[in-house]
Short mmCIF file of C-alpha atoms in Angstrom, two decimals:
data_model
loop_
_atom_site.label_atom_id
_atom_site.label_comp_id
_atom_site.label_asym_id
_atom_site.label_seq_id
_atom_site.Cartn_x
_atom_site.Cartn_y
_atom_site.Cartn_z
CA MET A 4 9.10 -84.10 95.70
CA GLY A 5 10.54 -81.92 98.42
CA GLU A 6 9.55 -78.47 99.54
CA VAL A 7 11.56 -75.40 98.53
CA MET A 8 11.37 -72.73 101.22
CA VAL A 9 13.09 -69.34 101.20
CA ILE A 10 14.05 -67.63 104.47
CA THR A 11 14.06 -63.87 104.01
CA SER A 12 13.65 -60.59 105.90
CA GLY A 13 14.54 -57.50 103.91
CA LYS A 14 16.60 -56.00 106.70
CA GLY A 15 20.00 -57.46 107.49
CA GLY A 16 21.04 -58.77 110.86
CA VAL A 17 17.67 -60.03 112.05
CA GLY A 18 18.71 -63.68 112.04
CA LYS A 19 18.00 -65.18 108.61
CA THR A 20 21.16 -67.25 108.54
CA THR A 21 20.81 -68.42 112.16
CA THR A 22 17.20 -69.33 111.43
CA THR A 23 18.12 -71.26 108.28
CA ALA A 24 20.85 -73.17 110.10
CA ASN A 25 18.59 -74.06 113.02
CA ILE A 26 15.52 -75.02 111.04
CA GLY A 27 17.61 -77.10 108.64
CA THR A 28 19.42 -78.88 111.45
CA GLY A 29 16.13 -79.32 113.28
CA LEU A 30 14.49 -80.93 110.25
CA ALA A 31 17.47 -83.27 109.84
CA SER A 32 17.12 -84.21 113.53
CA LEU A 33 13.57 -85.30 112.77
CA GLY A 34 14.93 -87.58 110.04
CA TYR A 35 14.32 -85.51 106.91
CA LYS A 36 16.79 -85.14 104.06
CA VAL A 37 17.71 -81.48 103.98
CA VAL A 38 19.85 -79.17 101.87
CA LEU A 39 20.67 -75.60 102.88
CA VAL A 40 21.48 -73.22 100.05
CA ASP A 41 23.38 -70.02 100.83
CA THR A 42 22.48 -67.46 98.15
CA ASP A 43 24.26 -64.54 99.78
CA ILE A 44 26.98 -64.44 97.14
CA GLY A 45 29.97 -62.37 98.22
CA LEU A 46 28.91 -62.44 101.88
CA ARG A 47 29.01 -66.16 102.62
CA ASN A 48 28.03 -66.95 106.22
CA LEU A 49 25.84 -70.00 106.52
CA ASP A 50 28.99 -72.16 106.39
CA VAL A 51 30.49 -70.60 109.55
CA VAL A 52 27.19 -70.66 111.43
CA MET A 53 26.95 -74.37 110.61
CA GLY A 54 30.63 -74.96 111.45
CA LEU A 55 31.35 -76.30 107.95
CA GLU A 56 33.61 -73.53 106.67
CA ASN A 57 36.75 -75.67 106.44
CA ARG A 58 35.28 -78.20 104.08
CA ILE A 59 34.24 -76.02 101.15
CA VAL A 60 35.61 -77.02 97.76
CA TYR A 61 32.94 -75.93 95.28
CA ASP A 62 30.19 -73.33 95.62
CA ILE A 63 26.79 -72.41 94.18
CA VAL A 64 28.26 -70.57 91.19
CA ASP A 65 30.32 -73.64 90.23
CA VAL A 66 27.04 -75.56 90.17
CA THR A 67 24.76 -73.03 88.42
CA SER A 68 27.39 -72.35 85.76
CA GLY A 69 27.49 -76.07 85.02
CA GLN A 70 31.09 -76.67 86.02
CA VAL A 71 30.31 -79.33 88.62
CA SER A 72 27.22 -81.32 89.57
CA TYR A 73 25.45 -80.24 92.74
CA SER A 74 26.21 -83.56 94.41
CA LYS A 75 29.90 -82.81 94.07
CA ALA A 76 29.54 -79.36 95.62
CA LEU A 77 27.35 -80.33 98.59
CA ILE A 78 29.02 -80.50 102.00
CA LYS A 79 27.65 -83.27 104.17
CA ASP A 80 27.25 -82.38 107.84
CA LYS A 81 29.03 -85.13 109.79
CA ARG A 82 26.78 -84.66 112.82
CA PHE A 83 24.35 -86.78 110.81
CA PRO A 84 26.31 -89.87 109.74
CA ASP A 85 23.88 -90.85 106.98
CA GLY A 86 24.53 -87.55 105.19
CA ARG A 87 20.97 -86.29 105.44
CA LEU A 88 22.01 -82.67 106.18
CA ASN A 89 23.81 -80.81 103.39
CA LEU A 90 25.06 -77.34 102.61
CA LEU A 91 25.54 -75.69 99.24
CA PRO A 92 27.78 -72.72 100.10
CA ALA A 93 27.64 -69.30 98.45
CA ALA A 94 30.54 -68.11 96.32
CA GLN A 95 32.69 -65.64 98.20
CA THR A 96 34.70 -64.07 95.39
CA LYS A 97 31.85 -63.27 92.97
CA ASP A 98 28.83 -60.96 93.15
CA LYS A 99 25.05 -61.40 93.00
CA THR A 100 25.00 -61.23 89.20
CA ALA A 101 26.97 -64.49 88.97
CA VAL A 102 23.65 -66.35 89.26
CA ASN A 103 20.36 -65.62 87.50
CA GLN A 104 16.76 -66.51 88.23
CA ALA A 105 16.49 -69.24 85.61
CA GLN A 106 19.59 -70.96 87.02
CA MET A 107 18.13 -70.79 90.53
CA GLN A 108 14.85 -72.30 89.35
CA LYS A 109 16.72 -75.15 87.68
CA LEU A 110 18.87 -75.73 90.79
CA CYS A 111 15.82 -75.85 93.07
CA GLU A 112 14.02 -78.21 90.70
CA ASP A 113 17.00 -80.56 90.75
CA LEU A 114 17.46 -80.41 94.53
CA ARG A 115 13.83 -81.03 95.43
CA LYS A 116 13.93 -84.34 93.56
CA GLU A 117 16.45 -85.64 96.06
CA PHE A 118 15.68 -83.76 99.29
CA ASP A 119 12.62 -83.41 101.52
CA PHE A 120 13.45 -79.80 102.31
CA VAL A 121 15.43 -77.26 100.29
CA LEU A 122 16.01 -74.19 102.49
CA ILE A 123 17.22 -71.05 100.74
CA ASP A 124 19.06 -68.51 102.88
CA CYS A 125 18.29 -65.17 101.22
CA PRO A 126 20.59 -62.13 101.27
CA ALA A 127 19.38 -58.87 102.82
CA GLY A 128 17.85 -56.31 100.48
CA ILE A 129 15.34 -56.44 97.64
CA GLU A 130 17.71 -56.44 94.68
CA GLN A 131 18.93 -59.21 92.41
CA GLY A 132 20.09 -61.43 95.28
CA PHE A 133 16.57 -61.43 96.72
CA LYS A 134 15.01 -62.06 93.32
CA ASN A 135 17.36 -64.99 92.72
CA ALA A 136 16.67 -66.44 96.16
CA ILE A 137 12.89 -66.47 95.71
CA ALA A 138 12.94 -67.56 92.06
CA GLY A 139 12.77 -71.29 92.73
CA ALA A 140 10.91 -71.19 96.04
CA GLU A 141 7.32 -72.25 96.60
CA LYS A 142 7.06 -71.22 100.25
CA ALA A 143 8.53 -68.37 102.24
CA ILE A 144 9.41 -67.62 105.83
CA VAL A 145 9.87 -63.97 106.84
CA VAL A 146 12.11 -63.31 109.84
CA THR A 147 11.70 -60.11 111.81
CA THR A 148 12.68 -58.66 115.18
CA PRO A 149 10.39 -56.46 117.30
CA GLU A 150 11.84 -53.20 115.97
CA VAL A 151 10.24 -50.63 113.69
CA SER A 152 12.98 -50.90 111.07
CA ALA A 153 12.79 -54.70 110.81
CA ILE A 154 8.99 -54.73 110.76
CA ARG A 155 8.80 -52.06 108.11
CA ASP A 156 11.18 -54.05 105.90
CA ALA A 157 9.29 -57.28 106.63
CA ASP A 158 6.10 -55.59 105.45
CA ARG A 159 7.72 -54.58 102.20
CA ILE A 160 9.18 -58.05 101.70
CA ILE A 161 5.75 -59.62 102.25
CA GLY A 162 4.40 -57.36 99.51
CA LEU A 163 7.22 -58.30 97.15
CA LEU A 164 6.87 -62.02 97.91
CA GLU A 165 3.18 -61.89 97.11
CA ALA A 166 3.85 -59.93 93.95
CA GLY A 167 6.34 -62.67 93.06
CA GLY A 168 3.69 -65.37 93.50
CA LEU A 169 4.71 -66.53 96.98
CA ARG A 170 1.38 -66.30 98.77
CA ASN A 171 0.92 -66.65 102.52
CA PRO A 172 4.46 -66.32 103.79
CA ARG A 173 4.83 -67.21 107.47
CA LEU A 174 6.47 -65.10 110.14
CA ILE A 175 9.21 -65.85 112.65
CA ILE A 176 9.59 -63.23 115.37
CA ASN A 177 13.20 -63.35 116.50
CA ARG A 178 14.89 -61.93 119.60
CA LEU A 179 11.74 -61.21 121.55
CA ARG A 180 12.43 -59.95 125.07
CA PRO A 181 9.39 -60.89 127.15
CA ALA A 182 10.36 -58.64 130.08
CA MET A 183 10.42 -55.60 127.81
CA VAL A 184 7.11 -56.60 126.23
CA LYS A 185 5.61 -56.81 129.69
CA GLN A 186 6.90 -53.34 130.52
CA GLY A 187 5.30 -51.98 127.37
CA ASP A 188 8.63 -51.10 125.82
CA MET A 189 8.66 -53.74 123.09
CA MET A 190 5.95 -54.68 120.62
CA SER A 191 4.22 -57.93 121.51
CA ILE A 192 3.49 -60.90 119.23
CA GLU A 193 -0.09 -59.64 118.89
CA ASP A 194 1.08 -56.13 117.97
CA MET A 195 3.26 -57.49 115.18
CA VAL A 196 0.63 -59.88 113.85
CA ASP A 197 -1.80 -56.99 113.90
CA ILE A 198 0.52 -54.86 111.77
CA LEU A 199 1.83 -57.47 109.33
CA ALA A 200 -1.34 -59.56 109.08
CA ILE A 201 0.39 -62.90 108.42
CA ASP A 202 0.53 -66.20 110.30
CA VAL A 203 3.24 -66.68 112.88
CA ILE A 204 5.12 -69.97 112.70
CA GLY A 205 7.31 -69.26 115.69
CA VAL A 206 8.69 -66.85 118.26
CA VAL A 207 12.33 -67.09 119.31
CA PRO A 208 13.30 -65.37 122.56
CA GLU A 209 16.50 -63.36 122.84
CA ASP A 210 18.98 -65.87 124.19
CA ASP A 211 22.71 -65.80 124.97
CA THR A 212 23.02 -69.44 123.93
CA ILE A 213 22.65 -68.33 120.29
CA VAL A 214 25.88 -66.32 120.56
CA ILE A 215 27.64 -69.25 122.16
CA SER A 216 26.40 -71.80 119.65
CA THR A 217 27.32 -69.53 116.75
CA ASN A 218 30.79 -69.11 118.27
CA LYS A 219 31.15 -72.87 118.21
CA GLY A 220 29.48 -73.49 114.88
CA GLU A 221 26.88 -75.77 116.46
CA PRO A 222 23.25 -74.78 115.82
CA ALA A 223 21.38 -74.13 119.09
CA VAL A 224 18.59 -76.45 118.00
CA LEU A 225 20.89 -79.33 118.99
CA ASP A 226 21.31 -77.93 122.52
CA ASP A 227 18.62 -79.31 124.83
CA ASN A 228 19.25 -76.55 127.37
CA SER A 229 18.82 -73.64 124.97
CA ARG A 230 15.54 -71.69 125.10
CA ALA A 231 16.06 -70.43 121.57
CA GLY A 232 16.92 -74.00 120.57
CA GLN A 233 13.58 -75.14 122.00
CA ALA A 234 11.82 -72.42 120.01
CA TYR A 235 13.53 -73.66 116.83
CA ARG A 236 12.62 -77.28 117.62
CA ASN A 237 9.01 -76.14 117.90
CA ILE A 238 9.18 -74.26 114.60
CA THR A 239 10.69 -77.31 112.93
CA ARG A 240 7.84 -79.51 114.11
CA ARG A 241 5.24 -76.98 112.97
CA LEU A 242 6.85 -76.96 109.52
CA THR A 243 6.27 -80.70 109.32
CA GLY A 244 2.61 -80.19 110.13
CA ALA A 245 2.58 -80.83 113.89
CA ASP A 246 0.35 -78.64 116.04
CA VAL A 247 2.72 -77.23 118.66
CA PRO A 248 1.53 -74.36 120.86
CA LEU A 249 3.69 -71.24 121.17
CA MET A 250 6.25 -71.48 123.94
CA ASN A 251 5.41 -69.86 127.24
CA LEU A 252 7.55 -66.74 127.27
CA GLU A 253 6.01 -65.23 130.40
CA VAL A 254 8.50 -63.69 132.77
CA SER A 255 8.00 -64.44 136.42
CA GLU A 256 6.20 -61.72 138.36
CA GLY A 257 8.44 -59.05 139.79
CA LEU A 258 8.00 -57.35 143.13
CA PHE A 259 6.24 -54.38 141.53
CA ASP A 260 3.54 -56.57 140.03
CA LYS A 261 2.85 -58.14 143.38
CA VAL A 262 2.67 -54.75 145.12
CA ARG A 263 0.40 -53.45 142.37
CA LYS A 264 -1.95 -56.39 142.80
CA ILE A 265 -2.11 -55.92 146.55
CA PHE A 266 -3.03 -52.27 146.13
CA GLY A 267 -5.45 -53.03 143.34
CA MET A 268 -3.77 -50.71 140.93
CA GLY A 269 -3.57 -53.21 138.10
CA ARG A 270 -5.59 -52.20 135.11
CA MET B 146 -2.19 -36.04 145.39
CA ALA B 147 1.27 -35.75 143.98
CA VAL B 148 2.27 -38.93 145.77
CA LEU B 149 -0.63 -40.87 144.32
CA ASP B 150 0.18 -39.50 140.91
CA PHE B 151 3.74 -40.62 141.23
CA LEU B 152 2.75 -44.08 142.43
CA ASN B 153 0.27 -44.44 139.62
CA ARG B 154 2.83 -43.52 137.04
CA MET B 155 5.31 -45.89 138.57
CA PHE B 156 2.96 -48.84 138.62
CA SER B 157 0.85 -48.24 135.57
CA ARG B 158 1.24 -50.70 132.70
CA GLU B 159 -0.75 -49.48 129.79
CA ASN B 160 0.62 -45.99 129.66
CA SER B 161 0.01 -44.58 126.19
CA ASN B 162 3.48 -43.08 126.37
CA ASN B 163 4.95 -46.56 126.47
CA SER B 164 7.53 -46.71 123.75
CA LYS B 165 5.84 -49.67 122.10
CA ASN B 166 2.72 -47.64 121.50
CA ILE B 167 4.83 -44.93 119.94
CA ALA B 168 6.47 -47.59 117.76
CA LYS B 169 3.11 -49.02 116.68
CA GLU B 170 1.70 -45.63 115.80
CA ARG B 171 4.75 -44.63 113.80
CA LEU B 172 4.74 -47.94 111.96
CA ARG B 173 1.05 -47.69 111.18
CA LEU B 174 1.58 -44.35 109.47
CA VAL B 175 4.68 -45.28 107.57
CA LEU B 176 3.19 -48.55 106.35
CA VAL B 177 0.14 -46.88 104.85
CA HIS B 178 2.53 -45.04 102.61
CA ASP B 179 4.86 -47.95 101.93
CA ARG B 180 2.01 -50.24 101.03
CA SER B 181 0.42 -47.78 98.64
CA SER B 182 3.69 -47.39 96.78
CA VAL B 183 4.27 -51.13 96.60
CA SER B 184 0.94 -51.59 94.92
CA PRO B 185 -0.12 -48.81 92.56
CA GLU B 186 -2.63 -51.31 91.23
CA ILE B 187 -4.61 -50.95 94.45
CA ILE B 188 -4.95 -47.20 93.86
CA GLU B 189 -5.92 -47.99 90.27
CA ALA B 190 -8.61 -50.41 91.44
CA LEU B 191 -9.86 -47.84 93.94
CA LYS B 192 -10.08 -45.24 91.17
CA GLU B 193 -12.16 -47.55 89.01
CA ASP B 194 -14.52 -48.30 91.88
CA LEU B 195 -14.86 -44.60 92.69
CA ILE B 196 -15.69 -43.77 89.09
CA ARG B 197 -18.31 -46.51 88.99
CA VAL B 198 -20.02 -45.34 92.18
CA ILE B 199 -19.86 -41.61 91.52
CA SER B 200 -21.09 -42.04 87.97
CA ASN B 201 -24.40 -43.18 89.43
CA TYR B 202 -24.91 -39.66 90.67
CA MET B 203 -23.00 -37.28 88.47
CA GLU B 204 -20.99 -36.99 85.30
CA ILE B 205 -17.31 -36.76 86.04
CA ASP B 206 -14.18 -36.25 84.00
CA GLU B 207 -12.68 -39.70 84.37
CA ARG B 208 -9.38 -38.84 82.77
CA SER B 209 -8.47 -36.00 85.10
CA LEU B 210 -9.52 -37.83 88.23
CA GLU B 211 -6.72 -37.94 90.79
CA VAL B 212 -6.47 -40.11 93.87
CA ASN B 213 -3.55 -39.82 96.29
CA LEU B 214 -2.56 -40.64 99.79
CA ASN B 215 -1.32 -37.56 101.60
CA ASN B 216 0.79 -37.75 104.70
CA GLU B 217 0.09 -34.92 107.11
CA ASP B 218 1.55 -34.64 110.57
CA SER B 219 0.10 -37.61 112.39
CA SER B 220 -2.46 -38.81 109.90
CA VAL B 221 -2.77 -40.14 106.39
CA ALA B 222 -5.57 -38.81 104.21
CA LEU B 223 -7.03 -40.14 100.99
CA VAL B 224 -7.37 -37.11 98.76
CA ALA B 225 -9.45 -37.39 95.62
CA ASN B 226 -9.77 -34.63 93.05
CA ILE B 227 -12.77 -35.41 90.87
CA PRO B 228 -13.83 -32.81 88.31
CA VAL B 229 -17.62 -32.77 87.95
CA LEU B 230 -18.98 -32.14 84.46
CA GLY B 231 -22.63 -32.15 85.42
CA LEU B 232 -25.24 -33.63 87.69
CA LYS B 233 -27.55 -36.35 86.56
CA ARG B 234 -31.21 -35.53 86.43
CA ARG B 235 -32.52 -38.94 87.41
CA ASN B 236 -33.49 -39.99 90.92
CA VAL B 237 -30.91 -41.15 93.37
CA PRO B 238 -30.75 -44.95 93.15
CA ARG B 239 -31.67 -46.75 96.33
#
């Protein structure tokens, strides 16, 4: 039986879809059978981030409404010739009420019989789309960025997840800028853990390669030269139980630091 | 003196005016409120515990007991309004 994991955040634009695409692709790279489910009905995006947008025939609503079997609707990612990475796209022309919680539970139950990992990409917000997305999940990952708005929403989502029976969600801190943290102008990993009081499963640095890989529709986790890709590879391994230390995000010492040390002004 | 001051400001790291400290403080306050509204059951549990403890010392009107979190300027206060009906005569339990 596979694991059903929802990737959520509350706030939009913090990187849920990018995270889902990279973790899913990363897990497939390690040899697992993976299916990504886009539940953002009406605002379909996981397909373009994965570069699979031209191959969609059926979508999640076709499956939950019983019109086609899920195996017919799944898009196989050709980067993995044995078909171990799959996408179930969201419907683009319907709204969130086209699927209900019972249908999502049934879908997740079916998918976990065949796949090692079922990753649910959750829409932003706390309304029906969120409730649907978490309905069939047994684990949750909360994505946040080091901003007050994203952290506040993450805190609320953690509360709602726990109220919905999803205990101990794990945190991904996305778009961290180590130089700003060092300056004291961005909250650090410790600051965020302190506030949210949940376990961190990974920290992804702000990285231009994410923009480039999204432009191309090739998840950064496949790019050996991408720092963010390395962070996602680490997260992927942690999800499979490996003990991988957090990446070293230290910025090299600037001139000011050196001068400060010489004058003994460091505190 | 002014020069030293300037240098210190320029080189200091853990300035409490750093924007991240402002962010943390603002978040801390706003989350106290958010969290209490997410879980009214916590306030309910707190009420029950309060009643249990206070009843050791005095008789209180349990039904008109009010417990709220009040947000004032830069702090959050727990405000409890507990009508006392009478004091108990027995000794304070140890």
